[in-house]
Every structure is written in structure tokens, then in C-alpha cells.
Short mmCIF file of C-alpha atoms and ligand atoms in Angstrom, two decimals:
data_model
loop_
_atom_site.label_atom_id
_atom_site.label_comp_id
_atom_site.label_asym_id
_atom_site.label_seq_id
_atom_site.Cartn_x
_atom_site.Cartn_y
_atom_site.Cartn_z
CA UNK Z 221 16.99 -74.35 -5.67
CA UNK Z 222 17.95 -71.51 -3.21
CA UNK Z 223 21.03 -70.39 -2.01
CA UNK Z 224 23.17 -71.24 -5.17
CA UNK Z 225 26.27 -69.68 -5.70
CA UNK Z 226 26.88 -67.41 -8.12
CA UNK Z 227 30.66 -66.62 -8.74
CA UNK Z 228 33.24 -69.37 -8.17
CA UNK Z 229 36.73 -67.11 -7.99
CA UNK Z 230 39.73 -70.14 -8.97
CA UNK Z 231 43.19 -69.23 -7.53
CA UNK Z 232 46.16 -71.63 -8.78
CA UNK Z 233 48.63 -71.85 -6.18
CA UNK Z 234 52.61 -72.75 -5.94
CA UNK Z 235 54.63 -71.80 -3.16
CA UNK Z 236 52.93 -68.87 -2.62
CA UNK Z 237 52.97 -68.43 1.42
CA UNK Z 238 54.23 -64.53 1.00
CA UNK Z 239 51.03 -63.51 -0.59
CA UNK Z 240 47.87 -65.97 0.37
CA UNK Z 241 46.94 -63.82 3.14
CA UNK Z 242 47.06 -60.60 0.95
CA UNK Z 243 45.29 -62.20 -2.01
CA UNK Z 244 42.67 -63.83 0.29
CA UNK Z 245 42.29 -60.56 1.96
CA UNK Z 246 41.74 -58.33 -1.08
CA UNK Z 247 39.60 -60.81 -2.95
CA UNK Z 248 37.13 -61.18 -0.11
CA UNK Z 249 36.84 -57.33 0.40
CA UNK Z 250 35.89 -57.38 -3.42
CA UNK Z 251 33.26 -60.69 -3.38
CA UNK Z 252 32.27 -59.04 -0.23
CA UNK Z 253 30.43 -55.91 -2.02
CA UNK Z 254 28.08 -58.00 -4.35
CA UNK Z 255 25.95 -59.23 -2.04
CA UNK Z 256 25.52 -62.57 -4.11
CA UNK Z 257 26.85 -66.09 -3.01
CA UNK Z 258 30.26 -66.86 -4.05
CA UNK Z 259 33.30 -69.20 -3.70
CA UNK Z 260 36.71 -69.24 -3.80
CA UNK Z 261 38.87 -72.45 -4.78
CA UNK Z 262 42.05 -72.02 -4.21
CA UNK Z 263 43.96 -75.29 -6.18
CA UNK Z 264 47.00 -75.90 -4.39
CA UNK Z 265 49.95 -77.30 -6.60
CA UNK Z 266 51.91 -79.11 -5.05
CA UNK Z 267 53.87 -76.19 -3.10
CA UNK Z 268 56.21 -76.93 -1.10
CA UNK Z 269 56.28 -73.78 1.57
CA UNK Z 270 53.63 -73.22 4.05
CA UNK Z 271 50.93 -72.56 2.05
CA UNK Z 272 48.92 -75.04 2.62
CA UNK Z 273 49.03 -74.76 5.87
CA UNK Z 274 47.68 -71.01 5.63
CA UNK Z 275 44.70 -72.04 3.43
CA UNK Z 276 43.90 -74.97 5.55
CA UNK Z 277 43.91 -72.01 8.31
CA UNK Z 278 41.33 -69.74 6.08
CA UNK Z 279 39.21 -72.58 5.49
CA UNK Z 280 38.49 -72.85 9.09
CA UNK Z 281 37.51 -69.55 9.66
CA UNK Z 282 35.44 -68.99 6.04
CA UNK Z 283 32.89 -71.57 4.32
CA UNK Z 284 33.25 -69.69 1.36
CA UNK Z 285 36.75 -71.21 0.80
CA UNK Z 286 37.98 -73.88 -0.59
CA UNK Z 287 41.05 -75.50 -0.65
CA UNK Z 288 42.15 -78.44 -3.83
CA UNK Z 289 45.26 -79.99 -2.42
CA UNK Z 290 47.04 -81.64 -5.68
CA UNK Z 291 49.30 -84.42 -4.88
CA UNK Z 292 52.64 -83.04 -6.57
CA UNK Z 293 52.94 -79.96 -8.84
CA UNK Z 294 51.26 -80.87 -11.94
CA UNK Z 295 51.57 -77.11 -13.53
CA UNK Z 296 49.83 -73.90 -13.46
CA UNK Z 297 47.01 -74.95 -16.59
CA UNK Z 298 46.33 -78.25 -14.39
CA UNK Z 299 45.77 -76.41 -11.49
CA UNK Z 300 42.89 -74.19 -13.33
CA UNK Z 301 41.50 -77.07 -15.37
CA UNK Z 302 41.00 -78.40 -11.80
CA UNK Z 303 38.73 -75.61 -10.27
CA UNK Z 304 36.89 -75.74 -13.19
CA UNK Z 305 36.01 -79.22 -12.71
CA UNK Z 306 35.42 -78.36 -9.26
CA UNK Z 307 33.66 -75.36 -9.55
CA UNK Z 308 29.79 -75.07 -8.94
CA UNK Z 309 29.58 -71.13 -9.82
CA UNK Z 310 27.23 -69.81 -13.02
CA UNK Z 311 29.94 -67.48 -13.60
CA UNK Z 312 34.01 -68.73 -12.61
CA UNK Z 313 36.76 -66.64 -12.34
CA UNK Z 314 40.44 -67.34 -12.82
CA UNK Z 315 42.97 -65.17 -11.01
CA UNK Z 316 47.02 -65.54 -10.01
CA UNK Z 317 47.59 -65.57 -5.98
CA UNK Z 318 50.45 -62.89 -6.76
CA UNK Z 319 47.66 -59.76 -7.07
CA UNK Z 320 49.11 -59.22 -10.69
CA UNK Z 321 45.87 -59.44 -11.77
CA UNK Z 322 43.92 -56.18 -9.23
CA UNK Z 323 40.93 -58.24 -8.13
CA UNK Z 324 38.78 -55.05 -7.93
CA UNK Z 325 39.03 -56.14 -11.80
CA UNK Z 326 36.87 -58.55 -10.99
CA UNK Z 327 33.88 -56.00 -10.34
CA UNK Z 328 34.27 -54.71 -13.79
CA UNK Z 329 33.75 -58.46 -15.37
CA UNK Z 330 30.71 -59.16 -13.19
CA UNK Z 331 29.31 -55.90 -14.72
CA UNK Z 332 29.94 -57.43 -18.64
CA UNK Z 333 28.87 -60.72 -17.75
CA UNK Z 334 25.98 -59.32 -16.75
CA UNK Z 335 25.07 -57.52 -19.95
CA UNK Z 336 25.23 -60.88 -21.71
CA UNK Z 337 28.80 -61.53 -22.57
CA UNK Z 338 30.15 -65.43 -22.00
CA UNK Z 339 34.21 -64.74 -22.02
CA UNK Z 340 35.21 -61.53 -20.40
CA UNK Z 341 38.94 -61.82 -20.54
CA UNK Z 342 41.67 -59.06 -18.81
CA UNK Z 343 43.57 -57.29 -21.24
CA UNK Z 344 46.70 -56.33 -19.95
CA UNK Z 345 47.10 -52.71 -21.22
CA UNK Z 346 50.36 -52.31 -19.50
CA UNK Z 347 53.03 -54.33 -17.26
CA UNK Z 348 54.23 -53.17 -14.30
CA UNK Z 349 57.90 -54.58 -12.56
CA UNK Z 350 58.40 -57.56 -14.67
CA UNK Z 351 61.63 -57.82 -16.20
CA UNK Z 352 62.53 -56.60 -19.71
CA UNK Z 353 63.07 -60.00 -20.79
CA UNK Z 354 59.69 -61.48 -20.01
CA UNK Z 355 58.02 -58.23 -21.34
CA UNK Z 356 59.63 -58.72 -24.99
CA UNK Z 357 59.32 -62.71 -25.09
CA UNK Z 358 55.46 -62.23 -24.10
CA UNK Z 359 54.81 -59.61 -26.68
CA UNK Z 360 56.74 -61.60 -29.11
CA UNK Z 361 55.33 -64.93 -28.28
CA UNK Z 362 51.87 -63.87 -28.14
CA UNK Z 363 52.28 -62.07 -31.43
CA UNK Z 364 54.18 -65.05 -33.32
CA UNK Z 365 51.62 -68.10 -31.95
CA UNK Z 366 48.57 -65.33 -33.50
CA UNK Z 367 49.37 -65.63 -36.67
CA UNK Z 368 50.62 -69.49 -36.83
CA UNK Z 369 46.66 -70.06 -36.02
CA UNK Z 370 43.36 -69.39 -37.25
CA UNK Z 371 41.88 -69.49 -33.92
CA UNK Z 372 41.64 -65.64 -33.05
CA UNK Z 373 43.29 -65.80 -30.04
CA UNK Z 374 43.35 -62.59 -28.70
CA UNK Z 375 47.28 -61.19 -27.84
CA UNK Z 376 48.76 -59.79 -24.45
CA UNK Z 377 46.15 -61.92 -22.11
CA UNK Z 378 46.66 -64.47 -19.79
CA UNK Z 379 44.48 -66.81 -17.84
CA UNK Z 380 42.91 -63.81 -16.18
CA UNK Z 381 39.45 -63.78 -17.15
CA UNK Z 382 35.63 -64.70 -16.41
CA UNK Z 383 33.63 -67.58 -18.37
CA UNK Z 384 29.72 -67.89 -18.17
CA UNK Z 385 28.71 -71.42 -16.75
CA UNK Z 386 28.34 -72.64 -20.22
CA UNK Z 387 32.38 -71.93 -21.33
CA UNK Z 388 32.81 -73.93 -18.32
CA UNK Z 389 30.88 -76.96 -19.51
CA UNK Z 390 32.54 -76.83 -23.02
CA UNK Z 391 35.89 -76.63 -21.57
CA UNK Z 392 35.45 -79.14 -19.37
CA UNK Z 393 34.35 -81.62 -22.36
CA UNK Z 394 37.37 -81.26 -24.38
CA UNK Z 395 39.91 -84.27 -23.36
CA UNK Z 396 43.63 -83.01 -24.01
CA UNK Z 397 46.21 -82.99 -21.50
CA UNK Z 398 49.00 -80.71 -22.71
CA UNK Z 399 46.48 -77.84 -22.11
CA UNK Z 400 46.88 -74.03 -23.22
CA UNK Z 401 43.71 -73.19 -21.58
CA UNK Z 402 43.58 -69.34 -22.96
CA UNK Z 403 43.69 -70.66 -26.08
CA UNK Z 404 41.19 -73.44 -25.51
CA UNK Z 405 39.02 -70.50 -24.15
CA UNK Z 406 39.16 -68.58 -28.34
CA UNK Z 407 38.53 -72.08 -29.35
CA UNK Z 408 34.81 -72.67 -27.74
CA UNK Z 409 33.69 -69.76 -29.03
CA UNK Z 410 30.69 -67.89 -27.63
CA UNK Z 411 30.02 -64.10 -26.99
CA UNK Z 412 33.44 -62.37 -25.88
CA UNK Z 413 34.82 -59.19 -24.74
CA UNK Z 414 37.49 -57.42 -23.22
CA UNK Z 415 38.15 -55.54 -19.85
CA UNK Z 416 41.58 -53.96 -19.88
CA UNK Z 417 43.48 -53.20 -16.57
CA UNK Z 418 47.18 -52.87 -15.88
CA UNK Z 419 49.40 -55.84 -14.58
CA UNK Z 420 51.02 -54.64 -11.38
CA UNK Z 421 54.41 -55.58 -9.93
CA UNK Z 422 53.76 -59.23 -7.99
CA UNK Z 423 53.11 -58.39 -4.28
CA UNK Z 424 55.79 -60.65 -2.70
CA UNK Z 425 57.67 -63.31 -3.91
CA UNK Z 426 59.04 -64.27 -7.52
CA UNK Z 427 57.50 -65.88 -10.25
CA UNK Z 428 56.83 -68.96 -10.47
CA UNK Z 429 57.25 -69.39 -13.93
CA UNK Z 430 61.19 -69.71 -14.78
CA UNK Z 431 61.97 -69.89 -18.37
CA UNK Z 432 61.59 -73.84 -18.62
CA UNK Z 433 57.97 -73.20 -17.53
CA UNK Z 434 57.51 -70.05 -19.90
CA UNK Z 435 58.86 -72.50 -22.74
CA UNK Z 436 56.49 -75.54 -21.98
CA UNK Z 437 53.68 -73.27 -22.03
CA UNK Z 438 54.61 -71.58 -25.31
CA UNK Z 439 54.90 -75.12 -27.17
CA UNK Z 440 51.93 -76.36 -25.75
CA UNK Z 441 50.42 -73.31 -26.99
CA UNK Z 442 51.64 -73.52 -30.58
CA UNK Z 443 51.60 -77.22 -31.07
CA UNK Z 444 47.48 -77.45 -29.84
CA UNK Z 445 46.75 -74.76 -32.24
CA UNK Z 446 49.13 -74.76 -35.51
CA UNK Z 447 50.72 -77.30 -37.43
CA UNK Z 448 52.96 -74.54 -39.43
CA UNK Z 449 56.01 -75.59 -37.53
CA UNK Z 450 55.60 -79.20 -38.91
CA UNK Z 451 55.07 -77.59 -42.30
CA UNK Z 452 57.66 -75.00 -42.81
CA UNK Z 453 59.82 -77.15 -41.84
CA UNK Z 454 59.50 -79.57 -45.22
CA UNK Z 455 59.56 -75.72 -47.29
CA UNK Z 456 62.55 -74.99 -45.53
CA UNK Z 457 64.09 -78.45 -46.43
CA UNK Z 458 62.63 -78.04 -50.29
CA UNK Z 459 64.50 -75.21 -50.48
CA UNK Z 460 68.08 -75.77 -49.24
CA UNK Z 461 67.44 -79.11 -51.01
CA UNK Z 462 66.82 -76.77 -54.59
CA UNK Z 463 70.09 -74.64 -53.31
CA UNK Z 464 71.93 -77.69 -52.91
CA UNK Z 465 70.92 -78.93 -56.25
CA UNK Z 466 71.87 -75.88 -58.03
CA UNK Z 467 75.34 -75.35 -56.04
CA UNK Z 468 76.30 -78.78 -56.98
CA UNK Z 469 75.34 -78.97 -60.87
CA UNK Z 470 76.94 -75.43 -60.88
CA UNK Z 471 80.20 -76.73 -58.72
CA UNK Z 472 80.29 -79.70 -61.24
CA UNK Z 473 80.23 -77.96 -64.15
CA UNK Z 474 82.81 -75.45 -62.98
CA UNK Z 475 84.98 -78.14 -61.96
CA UNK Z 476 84.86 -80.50 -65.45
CA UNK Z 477 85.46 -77.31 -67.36
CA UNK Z 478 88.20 -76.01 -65.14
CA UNK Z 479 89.79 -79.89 -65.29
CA UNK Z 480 89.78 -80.00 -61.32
CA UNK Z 481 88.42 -82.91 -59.27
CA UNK Z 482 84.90 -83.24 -58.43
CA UNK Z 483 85.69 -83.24 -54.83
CA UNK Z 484 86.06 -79.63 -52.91
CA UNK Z 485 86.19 -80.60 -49.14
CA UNK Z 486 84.71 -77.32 -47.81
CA UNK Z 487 81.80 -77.11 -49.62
CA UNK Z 488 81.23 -80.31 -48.73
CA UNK Z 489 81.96 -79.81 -44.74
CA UNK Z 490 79.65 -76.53 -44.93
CA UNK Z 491 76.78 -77.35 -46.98
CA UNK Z 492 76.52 -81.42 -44.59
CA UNK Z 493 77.11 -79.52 -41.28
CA UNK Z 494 73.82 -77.22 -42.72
CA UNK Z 495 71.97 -80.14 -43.74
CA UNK Z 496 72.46 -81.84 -40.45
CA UNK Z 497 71.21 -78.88 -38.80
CA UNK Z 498 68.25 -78.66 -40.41
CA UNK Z 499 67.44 -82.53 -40.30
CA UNK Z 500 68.24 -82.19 -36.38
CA UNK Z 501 65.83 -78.82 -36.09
CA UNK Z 502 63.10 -80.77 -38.09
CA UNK Z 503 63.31 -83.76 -35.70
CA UNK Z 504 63.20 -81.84 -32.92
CA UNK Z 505 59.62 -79.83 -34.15
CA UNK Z 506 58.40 -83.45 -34.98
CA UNK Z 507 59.80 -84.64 -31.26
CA UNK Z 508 57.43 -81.32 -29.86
CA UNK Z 509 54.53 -82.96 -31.32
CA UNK Z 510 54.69 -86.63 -30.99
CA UNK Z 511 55.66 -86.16 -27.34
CA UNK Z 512 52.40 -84.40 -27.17
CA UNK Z 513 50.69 -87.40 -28.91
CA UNK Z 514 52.49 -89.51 -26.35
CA UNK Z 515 50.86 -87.77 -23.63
CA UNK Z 516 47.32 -88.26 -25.30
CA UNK Z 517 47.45 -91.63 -26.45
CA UNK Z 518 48.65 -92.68 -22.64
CA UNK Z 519 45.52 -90.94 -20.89
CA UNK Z 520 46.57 -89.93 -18.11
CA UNK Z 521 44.57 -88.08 -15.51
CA UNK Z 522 45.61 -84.42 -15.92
CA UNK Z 523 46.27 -84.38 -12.11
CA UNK Z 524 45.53 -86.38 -8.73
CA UNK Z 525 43.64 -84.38 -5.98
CA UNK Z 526 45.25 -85.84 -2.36
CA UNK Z 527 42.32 -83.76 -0.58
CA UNK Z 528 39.75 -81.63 -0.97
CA UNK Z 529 38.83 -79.20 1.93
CA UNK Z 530 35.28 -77.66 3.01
CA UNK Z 531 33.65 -79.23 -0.35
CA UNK Z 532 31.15 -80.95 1.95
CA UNK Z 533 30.45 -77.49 3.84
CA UNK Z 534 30.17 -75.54 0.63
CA UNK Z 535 28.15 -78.77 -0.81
CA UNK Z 536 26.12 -78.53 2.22
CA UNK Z 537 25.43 -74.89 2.61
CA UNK Z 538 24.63 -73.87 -1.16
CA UNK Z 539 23.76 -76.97 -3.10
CA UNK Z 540 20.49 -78.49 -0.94
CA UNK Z 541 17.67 -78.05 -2.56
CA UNK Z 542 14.94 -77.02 -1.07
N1 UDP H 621 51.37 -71.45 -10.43
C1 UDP H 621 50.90 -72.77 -10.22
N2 UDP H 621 51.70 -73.81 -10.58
C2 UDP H 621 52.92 -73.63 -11.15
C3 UDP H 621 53.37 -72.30 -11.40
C4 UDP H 621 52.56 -71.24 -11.03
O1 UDP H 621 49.80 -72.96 -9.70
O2 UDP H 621 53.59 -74.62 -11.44
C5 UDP H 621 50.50 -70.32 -10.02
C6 UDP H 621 51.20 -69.24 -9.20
O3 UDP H 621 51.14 -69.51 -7.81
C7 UDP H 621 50.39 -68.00 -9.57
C8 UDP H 621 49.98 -68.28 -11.02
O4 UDP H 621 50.09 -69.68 -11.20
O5 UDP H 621 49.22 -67.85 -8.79
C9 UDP H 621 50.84 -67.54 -12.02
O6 UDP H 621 52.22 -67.76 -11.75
P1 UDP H 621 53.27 -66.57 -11.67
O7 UDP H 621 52.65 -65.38 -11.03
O8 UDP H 621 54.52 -67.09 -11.03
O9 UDP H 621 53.53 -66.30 -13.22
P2 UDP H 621 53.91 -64.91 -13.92
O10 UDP H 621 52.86 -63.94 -13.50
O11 UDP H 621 55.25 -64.55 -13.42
O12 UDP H 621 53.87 -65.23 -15.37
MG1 MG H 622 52.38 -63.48 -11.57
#
């Protein structure tokens, strides 16, 4: 087979008509100095702005882009599970439109991949203009879902990174929907490594990840790889159970030596409004999960493509055989 491609370069995007000229721009002056066949997929989600429209105009001038049109916005993870499935590369990059992620990083992952690594993932040794807020609940979340798991999942990287053909394969075999696809990378395995860079300010635009997104992502990330929620939750309950216990043998007592009634109305108020708490917390971790299991047991595509645009040209330039 001649002609294949080599590097298929996945770019999730969601509303993101301020920057898709930019990011096209900069990652083409990188793919341009290997001198090896590439593609890049951008997987539109469902945005809502002109983007599409700007992509569609790329396409026509470039057969080394593609363009994934979803049908709605199914998410961020969907959108790179998608060029994954799509992808035809031996080695596939994912990368944000937003230039967060510099993609003269990209160079610097070629050069490990090449060595013999299978995962080269971006570490991000520093983050530049994102608010304090995000800064503190990344580090924190990262930090707390690392040691809830045994899967070494490795803290302060995001989707940013480069998977040999093979990753690819093994990703694309596991089934579930609710998908924390970093984490799914730690889970396959294989020979990893590390480039780090530093996560600049977004070029235009705001994130597209408000805190309902952020939150979605963290539980879908803690309930696919821990069950210590679910668990702590019953050690928890043992215990105020054994505090209740004592408080109440130790409230009766007091009370039949002291001649007093049994009854003491604020004890009672405080230690039921703590209970209910607790029963209401442990519901809701159980809710988190089954939800999930919800999700699973309906099988469900992970997302609907409404069109698909130079696949045949790609398909036709690189994947003949000859
Ligand atoms: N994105 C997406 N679907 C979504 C949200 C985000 O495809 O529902 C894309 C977005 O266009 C960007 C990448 O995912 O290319 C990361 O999003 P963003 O930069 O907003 O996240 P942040 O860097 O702020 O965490
Ligand atoms: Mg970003």
C-alpha cells in the first residue's frame, strides 16, 4: 500500500468560529514540516456559530481536511471518541481548537513516538490565563480522582496527547458511553511517556466547558474508575450509626438516673436532620452510578454523524492500494 497516511491530528469542535482559522493555520504550518502524509479531522459538535461553515470552507481548498459534522452537541469526549473511529492515521493526535495546547508540541510527540513509545501524553507544566478557580479545582480534582483509583492515571493532563495505531484499536474496542477518555487511555496500558509544555491563554473566545460540563466530566471520571465513593459512604454511615448508638445509651442512662424523660427534642431534631443528610448524600453517590448504568444498559450510540466531509477524497487519495 502506498501513500498511507501517517498522522491523523483530531480537533473537537464547539462554537469555535473565533479560532478555526488560527488553529487550522498553525497546525498545517506544523504537519507541513514532516514531509509525511497526514490528516486532520476536525469533529464538529454540534456548534451553533459559523463554524461549520468555515471548515466546510477549508475542506474545499485542502484534501487533507476533514470535517465530522455531529448532529447535536453530544460533548467534548464524544467528539474525540469519534475521530478515533474515524481516523485512518498509524499515529492520531488529539488537540483543543482553542491553541491551548501549542501545536508545535506536536513535533516533539512525533519525535517519542518515534523512538518506540505508544502514549505520548502533554503534561501541562504550567497554565497560562485561566482563572484561579479552574486552576485549583483541576489540581484538586486531578489529585483527589488519583488516589480513589488504582489505574495510574497520570495528574495535570488532559486529552492532549498522541496514541500509536494500536491504543487506537484498544480504545476503540471498549463499549462504555459515559467516557473519560484520558483515563481510558492509563487503562489500555502500553509503553507511555510524557512531553511537558505550558498551557497558554485560549486564543479567542471562552471556554467551552462551564462548570456543569467541568462537573459531568469529573463524575464520569471517578465513577468509571473507583467505586470508593459507593464505599465510604456505608463507613461513613457505620460510623455516625456507632455515634448514634453511643449518644443514645449514654443520653438514656443520664436521663433514668437524673429521673428526666427519655425524650430531649434537640438531640433528636439534630442528630435526624444529620441522618437525613447523610441518607440523602448516599443516595445521591448511588444516583451518580446507576444513572451511569442506565446509560449502558440502554446502548445508545455515543453520537450520530449528520455528514461527513472529504472522507471519500481522503479515502480516495491515501487508501487505494496499489
Ligand atoms: N468542545 C467540544 N464539545 C463541547 C465542549 C468543548 O467539542 O461540548 C471542544 C472545544 O471546542 C475545544 C475543546 O473541546 O476544542 C476543549 O474545550 P475548552 O477549550 O472550552 O475547554 P477548557 O480548555 O476551557 O477546559
Ligand atoms: Mg481550552
Amino acid at each position: 500500500m502506498i501513500n498511507k497516511i501517517i498522522y491523523s491530528i483530531i480537533v473537537p469542535v464547539y462554537n469555535e468560529e473565533l479560532v478555526i482559522n488560527e488553529s487550522y493555520k498553525r497546525l498545517k504550518e506544523v504537519m507541513d514540516t514532516i514531509k509525511e502524509n497526514y490528516e486532520i479531522i476536525f469533529i464538529n459538535d454540534g456548534s451553533k456559530d459559523s463554524t461549520r461553515e468555515k471548515i466546510d470552507a477549508i475542506c474545499k481548498n485542502d484534501e487533507n481536511i476533514r470535517l465530522v459534522n455531529f448532529s447535536r452537541n453530544f460533548g467534548h469526549q464524544a467528539a474525540i471518541t469519534a475521530g478515533m473511529d474515524v481516523a485512518k492515521g498509524d499515529a492520531i493526535v488529539v488537540i483543543d481548537a482553542d491553541l491551548q495546547d501549542p501545536p508545535e508540541v506536536i513535533l516533539k510527540m512525533i519525535k517519542k513516538w518515534k523512538e518506540g513509545y505508544e502514549v505520548v501524553y502533554g503534561k501541562r507544566a504550567k497554565r497560562e490565563g485561566e482563572s484561579l478557580f479552574k486552576k485549583i479545582t483541576a489540581k484538586t480534582f486531578y489529585r483527589l480522582l488519583k488516589s480513589m483509583t488504582s489505574v495510574d492515571i497520570p495528574v495535570d493532563t488532559g486529552d492532549f496527547r498522541l496514541i500509536d495505531r494500536k491504543v487506537c484499536e484498544a480504545l476503540k474496542s471498549l463499549p462504555e458511553k459515559n467516557r473519560y477518555v484520558r483515563g481510558l487511555v492509563s487503562w489500555v496500558g502500553y509503553k507511555q511517556t510524557a512531553v511537558e509544555f505550558v498551557r497558554h491563554e485560549r486564543f479567542a473566545g471562552e471556554t467551552k466547558y462551564p462548570l456543569k460540563k467541568m462537573l459531568k466530566l469529573a463524575f464520569d471520571g471517578i465513577t468509571s474508575f473507583s467505586y470508593k465513593p459507593l464505599t465510604i459512604t456505608s463507613y461513613v454511615g457505620g460510623m455516625i450509626f456507632g455515634f448514634g448508638l453511643i449518644g443514645l445509651m449514654f443520653e438514656t442512662t443520664k436521663s433514668i438516673i437524673n429521673h428526666q424523660s427519655l425524650l430531649n427534642l434537640g438531640l433528636l431534631l439534630t442528630t435526624n436532620l444529620m441522618m437525613f443528610g447523610l441518607i440523602f448524600l448516599s443516595f445521591g453517590i448511588m444516583g451518580q452510578y446507576i444513572g451511569r448504568i442506565f446509560d449502558e444498559s440502554k446502548n445508545r450510540p455515543m453520537y450520530i454523524i449528520d455528514s461527513n466531509i472529504n472522507y471519500r477524497k481522503v479515502e480516495q487519495k491515501y487508501e487505494i492500494s496499489v
